[in-house]
């Protein structure tokens, strides 16, 4: 059963299906029946003994069905998973859902909700209850998802279609059996095919047919057992092989409990393992600690061998069907994987040999070292290449942490693993489990020498990030960041000092504490300028963001456009030093400042560049950051379809990565769009209310006054004037409290509409004039145009000449974006005013 995993299916449907390199024998009828089941039934389970070929059949069915599931066919191997609580995490990882959510099951179900997807869940028997619960929730919440399961027992979930897979066909009797007749039985066909692969001169003749048939019958038609036996044909020949197996099955099979087939496979594995030279058996035991695919260099570290020697041994083990070839890690090394049955057997032998603790220790130390290298390469490798190289170590990190946590005296190694692992969690899977590891590691620091060191700083910052991902802007995150900063200052550690200031400044911006954020970010820039110029661009970008929020719009635009012009952005998409791609950060702030200061066409073009660039960079967390800004640009320019499309993308990415920070933005944009139209206004207002509530729940107050103001605007247009008044008053008060002035002219314009709705035209006029004055002071030409348009409309009937006199020069100040909504509305009104008598 040699297999390799392709990175993706060659067709259009995304997939991670392993692709067999050998022909499937004797399963055509089963594949056809199960194929029909999968097409018609949402849960199909292939049940049978270990080694019988369940996975091979499931993969063939999935490959045949791939065109029916345009949103993906995803293979999940549960064999290395020990904790049932991690079942949804494993499915999420296989589907590409990078989990940073406190409720993984909910996030997974929502992610799959509208997708026509096939999940292939392999080796489920040891976690059958947890997998059954997870599958039930997916089937209820994601009506287009189909599931194909392999297990030794059914899931016993409502609607499950069970297909029991028998052994391959063997003749009832071997007497007088010709070679031609023998090859009509699938077990003999498989044996002969594998034997020929091992020994090219082997040919099944009439003389050998009865003995081969006897071998296949005694092995119960179990595919893996047949392959293991066939791979020794060159050593023993047919008769010698039959005698060897007969002795082993009689002596070893009788000692083991379980079903006949289980005893047969166990005895065959015992026999095959017993024939291995000591150095090969040692490597097989050692590599059983790996959770998934591994390289020769990985195996060498656990087996304490040179990499070249390990590679030779792995190649021989693969040739004997004891390992599966899993593709290539890079141009130099092959990837290998243990089949589920062989991994379990290898672990059993590892424990029996007394080598398990040293192997586990070497494994944990190796994972620590590899992930440490990953952290060092984060800022130099392109995001997509970095992810492909290191994402597969998540399972091994989880196993190493579980071992280190359970073994007395390994507190130091546990802390080192957790600190190293934080870089993987940040980018692939920040969950409650990983947050728990971080909290535990910090708790055991007094037992180690790491208290007050760079390791603790790393742990504290990672914990802060985990809390921000899964819970929002809460004090626990702030405490961790400030503890890390305290250590960095005491140690005079510039790198961590900058990381702390960067995270604290971003936290303060998101929390709406703009004055504090500006002080923190300016301190970052000052330190970077003198100590680490490579970090200046990131600091300047965030200072520009802070300037935008507090209303220094022209300064923010100049700062960011200068940065972009100087080429300080990371054009190759490789720098993830501060988690997000800074080129995208630069462009999103530019897009907002351009719209606000009167360049809506340029703002739209920049927003389009953001998305194109982020997709090319291949870093989805940065893309989500970009989308959270460009959605607003398209909302302001009136491109409702583009706003809706990018909001859907943001919603999907926020769900996929569990980035709770961006949930309010996506909800707000949906609500703002819906509230613009009478038939969807009520639903839009509910979404706007929900967005405001989400902001409060998460402590996410960046742009909060604007969100509240847009809710007030919708309420006023609906006629809910009392609630609208309370809401716009809150928006204005919050803007003052946060020193968030960028949207103040728009909030005043909305307040003026409240006066208009109540018939207080004098109040409307005075407030619009104030909005225009504030906008002029800020340099917010687009807000000024909106207020001037409302004022001109107010004066249209009685003071048309004055209305034209106000609107015309403001509109003339724009040089692009004339097709955008505000300019088109203003131009139409100006034409009407010009034609008035």
Short mmCIF file of N, CA and C in Angstrom, two decimals, residues 675-755:
data_model
loop_
_atom_site.label_atom_id
_atom_site.label_comp_id
_atom_site.label_asym_id
_atom_site.label_seq_id
_atom_site.Cartn_x
_atom_site.Cartn_y
_atom_site.Cartn_z
N UNK A 675 -29.52 48.40 4.98
CA UNK A 675 -30.33 49.51 5.52
C UNK A 675 -30.55 50.62 4.49
N UNK A 676 -29.82 50.59 3.36
CA UNK A 676 -29.98 51.62 2.34
C UNK A 676 -31.26 51.43 1.52
N UNK A 677 -31.88 50.25 1.62
CA UNK A 677 -33.01 49.93 0.76
C UNK A 677 -34.25 49.64 1.61
N UNK A 678 -35.38 50.20 1.25
CA UNK A 678 -36.59 50.06 2.08
C UNK A 678 -36.98 48.62 2.36
N UNK A 679 -36.85 47.74 1.38
CA UNK A 679 -37.30 46.36 1.58
C UNK A 679 -36.39 45.56 2.50
N UNK A 680 -35.17 46.02 2.74
CA UNK A 680 -34.26 45.30 3.63
C UNK A 680 -33.79 46.16 4.81
N UNK A 681 -34.45 47.31 5.01
CA UNK A 681 -34.00 48.24 6.04
C UNK A 681 -34.07 47.62 7.44
N UNK A 682 -35.17 46.93 7.73
CA UNK A 682 -35.32 46.37 9.07
C UNK A 682 -34.22 45.35 9.37
N UNK A 683 -33.95 44.47 8.40
CA UNK A 683 -32.88 43.49 8.58
C UNK A 683 -31.53 44.17 8.69
N UNK A 684 -31.34 45.25 7.92
CA UNK A 684 -30.09 45.99 7.99
C UNK A 684 -29.87 46.62 9.34
N UNK A 685 -30.92 47.18 9.91
CA UNK A 685 -30.80 47.80 11.24
C UNK A 685 -30.44 46.75 12.28
N UNK A 686 -31.01 45.56 12.16
CA UNK A 686 -30.68 44.50 13.11
C UNK A 686 -29.21 44.12 13.00
N UNK A 687 -28.70 44.06 11.77
CA UNK A 687 -27.27 43.76 11.60
C UNK A 687 -26.40 44.88 12.17
N UNK A 688 -26.81 46.12 11.97
CA UNK A 688 -26.06 47.24 12.53
C UNK A 688 -26.06 47.18 14.06
N UNK A 689 -27.20 46.87 14.63
CA UNK A 689 -27.26 46.71 16.10
C UNK A 689 -26.33 45.58 16.54
N UNK A 690 -26.34 44.49 15.76
CA UNK A 690 -25.50 43.34 16.11
C UNK A 690 -24.01 43.72 16.03
N UNK A 691 -23.65 44.51 15.02
CA UNK A 691 -22.25 44.93 14.89
C UNK A 691 -21.82 45.77 16.08
N UNK A 692 -22.69 46.68 16.50
CA UNK A 692 -22.38 47.53 17.66
C UNK A 692 -22.24 46.66 18.92
N UNK A 693 -23.12 45.68 19.06
CA UNK A 693 -23.04 44.78 20.22
C UNK A 693 -21.75 43.96 20.19
N UNK A 694 -21.36 43.51 19.00
CA UNK A 694 -20.12 42.75 18.88
C UNK A 694 -18.92 43.60 19.27
N UNK A 695 -18.93 44.86 18.87
CA UNK A 695 -17.84 45.76 19.26
C UNK A 695 -17.74 45.87 20.78
N UNK A 696 -18.88 46.03 21.41
CA UNK A 696 -18.87 46.15 22.88
C UNK A 696 -18.37 44.86 23.52
N UNK A 697 -18.84 43.74 23.02
CA UNK A 697 -18.46 42.45 23.59
C UNK A 697 -16.96 42.21 23.47
N UNK A 698 -16.39 42.60 22.35
CA UNK A 698 -14.97 42.34 22.10
C UNK A 698 -14.07 43.47 22.58
N UNK A 699 -14.66 44.59 23.01
CA UNK A 699 -13.85 45.75 23.37
C UNK A 699 -13.19 46.37 22.16
N UNK A 700 -13.80 46.18 20.97
CA UNK A 700 -13.24 46.66 19.70
C UNK A 700 -13.89 48.00 19.37
N UNK A 701 -13.20 49.08 19.74
CA UNK A 701 -13.82 50.40 19.60
C UNK A 701 -13.21 51.26 18.50
N UNK A 702 -12.26 50.73 17.72
CA UNK A 702 -11.80 51.46 16.54
C UNK A 702 -12.98 51.57 15.58
N UNK A 703 -13.25 52.78 15.10
CA UNK A 703 -14.37 53.09 14.19
C UNK A 703 -15.75 52.98 14.86
N UNK A 704 -15.76 52.68 16.15
CA UNK A 704 -17.04 52.47 16.84
C UNK A 704 -17.97 53.68 16.72
N UNK A 705 -17.48 54.93 16.91
CA UNK A 705 -18.41 56.06 16.76
C UNK A 705 -19.06 56.10 15.38
N UNK A 706 -18.30 55.77 14.34
CA UNK A 706 -18.86 55.77 12.99
C UNK A 706 -19.93 54.69 12.84
N UNK A 707 -19.64 53.47 13.35
CA UNK A 707 -20.63 52.40 13.26
C UNK A 707 -21.93 52.80 13.96
N UNK A 708 -21.81 53.39 15.14
CA UNK A 708 -22.99 53.82 15.89
C UNK A 708 -23.72 54.92 15.12
N UNK A 709 -22.95 55.81 14.48
CA UNK A 709 -23.57 56.88 13.70
C UNK A 709 -24.37 56.36 12.53
N UNK A 710 -23.86 55.35 11.82
CA UNK A 710 -24.59 54.78 10.69
C UNK A 710 -25.85 54.08 11.18
N UNK A 711 -25.80 53.45 12.34
CA UNK A 711 -27.02 52.88 12.93
C UNK A 711 -28.03 53.99 13.21
N UNK A 712 -27.55 55.10 13.76
CA UNK A 712 -28.45 56.23 14.02
C UNK A 712 -29.08 56.74 12.73
N UNK A 713 -28.30 56.83 11.67
CA UNK A 713 -28.80 57.30 10.38
C UNK A 713 -29.93 56.40 9.89
N UNK A 714 -29.74 55.07 10.00
CA UNK A 714 -30.77 54.14 9.55
C UNK A 714 -32.03 54.26 10.40
N UNK A 715 -31.86 54.43 11.71
CA UNK A 715 -33.02 54.57 12.59
C UNK A 715 -33.80 55.84 12.26
N UNK A 716 -33.09 56.91 11.98
CA UNK A 716 -33.75 58.18 11.63
C UNK A 716 -34.53 58.03 10.33
N UNK A 717 -33.91 57.39 9.34
CA UNK A 717 -34.61 57.19 8.07
C UNK A 717 -35.80 56.26 8.23
N UNK A 718 -35.74 55.34 9.18
CA UNK A 718 -36.86 54.45 9.46
C UNK A 718 -38.00 55.17 10.18
N UNK A 719 -37.68 56.30 10.81
CA UNK A 719 -38.68 57.03 11.58
C UNK A 719 -38.59 56.78 13.07
N UNK A 720 -37.60 56.03 13.51
CA UNK A 720 -37.41 55.77 14.95
C UNK A 720 -36.58 56.90 15.54
N UNK A 721 -37.21 58.07 15.70
CA UNK A 721 -36.45 59.28 16.00
C UNK A 721 -35.92 59.32 17.41
N UNK A 722 -36.67 58.80 18.39
CA UNK A 722 -36.18 58.83 19.76
C UNK A 722 -34.92 57.96 19.89
N UNK A 723 -35.00 56.75 19.36
CA UNK A 723 -33.83 55.87 19.42
C UNK A 723 -32.70 56.44 18.57
N UNK A 724 -33.05 57.04 17.43
CA UNK A 724 -32.04 57.64 16.57
C UNK A 724 -31.31 58.77 17.28
N UNK A 725 -32.04 59.59 18.03
CA UNK A 725 -31.41 60.69 18.76
C UNK A 725 -30.44 60.16 19.82
N UNK A 726 -30.90 59.16 20.60
CA UNK A 726 -30.02 58.60 21.63
C UNK A 726 -28.78 57.99 21.00
N UNK A 727 -28.96 57.39 19.84
CA UNK A 727 -27.84 56.70 19.20
C UNK A 727 -26.83 57.68 18.64
N UNK A 728 -27.30 58.77 17.98
CA UNK A 728 -26.34 59.73 17.43
C UNK A 728 -25.65 60.50 18.55
N UNK A 729 -26.37 60.72 19.66
CA UNK A 729 -25.73 61.37 20.81
C UNK A 729 -24.60 60.50 21.36
N UNK A 730 -24.85 59.18 21.41
CA UNK A 730 -23.80 58.27 21.88
C UNK A 730 -22.60 58.30 20.93
N UNK A 731 -22.87 58.32 19.62
CA UNK A 731 -21.78 58.33 18.65
C UNK A 731 -20.90 59.57 18.83
N UNK A 732 -21.53 60.73 18.98
CA UNK A 732 -20.77 61.97 19.15
C UNK A 732 -19.99 61.97 20.47
N UNK A 733 -20.62 61.47 21.53
CA UNK A 733 -19.94 61.43 22.83
C UNK A 733 -18.75 60.48 22.78
N UNK A 734 -18.95 59.36 22.10
CA UNK A 734 -17.87 58.37 22.03
C UNK A 734 -16.71 58.90 21.18
N UNK A 735 -17.03 59.64 20.11
CA UNK A 735 -15.98 60.22 19.28
C UNK A 735 -15.13 61.20 20.09
N UNK A 736 -15.79 61.98 20.93
CA UNK A 736 -15.06 62.93 21.77
C UNK A 736 -14.21 62.19 22.80
N UNK A 737 -14.80 61.17 23.42
CA UNK A 737 -14.10 60.41 24.45
C UNK A 737 -12.85 59.74 23.89
N UNK A 738 -12.95 59.20 22.68
CA UNK A 738 -11.83 58.47 22.08
C UNK A 738 -10.88 59.36 21.31
N UNK A 739 -11.21 60.65 21.19
CA UNK A 739 -10.48 61.55 20.30
C UNK A 739 -10.43 60.93 18.90
N UNK A 740 -11.57 60.49 18.43
CA UNK A 740 -11.68 59.88 17.11
C UNK A 740 -12.48 60.82 16.22
N UNK A 741 -11.76 61.66 15.48
CA UNK A 741 -12.40 62.76 14.76
C UNK A 741 -12.59 62.51 13.28
N UNK A 742 -12.04 61.43 12.73
CA UNK A 742 -12.06 61.25 11.28
C UNK A 742 -13.47 61.22 10.71
N UNK A 743 -14.45 60.73 11.49
CA UNK A 743 -15.83 60.64 10.99
C UNK A 743 -16.74 61.68 11.60
N UNK A 744 -16.18 62.64 12.36
CA UNK A 744 -17.01 63.63 13.05
C UNK A 744 -17.89 64.44 12.10
N UNK A 745 -17.41 64.89 10.94
CA UNK A 745 -18.31 65.63 10.04
C UNK A 745 -19.51 64.79 9.60
N UNK A 746 -19.30 63.50 9.37
CA UNK A 746 -20.41 62.64 8.97
C UNK A 746 -21.40 62.45 10.12
N UNK A 747 -20.90 62.36 11.35
CA UNK A 747 -21.79 62.23 12.50
C UNK A 747 -22.63 63.49 12.65
N UNK A 748 -22.03 64.64 12.43
CA UNK A 748 -22.80 65.89 12.49
C UNK A 748 -23.83 65.96 11.37
N UNK A 749 -23.48 65.48 10.19
CA UNK A 749 -24.45 65.46 9.08
C UNK A 749 -25.65 64.57 9.42
N UNK A 750 -25.36 63.44 10.07
CA UNK A 750 -26.45 62.55 10.48
C UNK A 750 -27.30 63.22 11.56
N UNK A 751 -26.66 63.92 12.47
CA UNK A 751 -27.43 64.66 13.49
C UNK A 751 -28.31 65.73 12.83
N UNK A 752 -27.79 66.35 11.78
CA UNK A 752 -28.60 67.34 11.06
C UNK A 752 -29.84 66.69 10.45
N UNK A 753 -29.73 65.44 9.99
CA UNK A 753 -30.89 64.77 9.42
C UNK A 753 -31.96 64.50 10.46
N UNK A 754 -31.54 64.34 11.73
CA UNK A 754 -32.51 64.20 12.81
C UNK A 754 -33.30 65.49 12.98
N UNK A 755 -32.59 66.63 12.94
CA UNK A 755 -33.30 67.92 13.00
C UNK A 755 -34.29 68.05 11.85
#
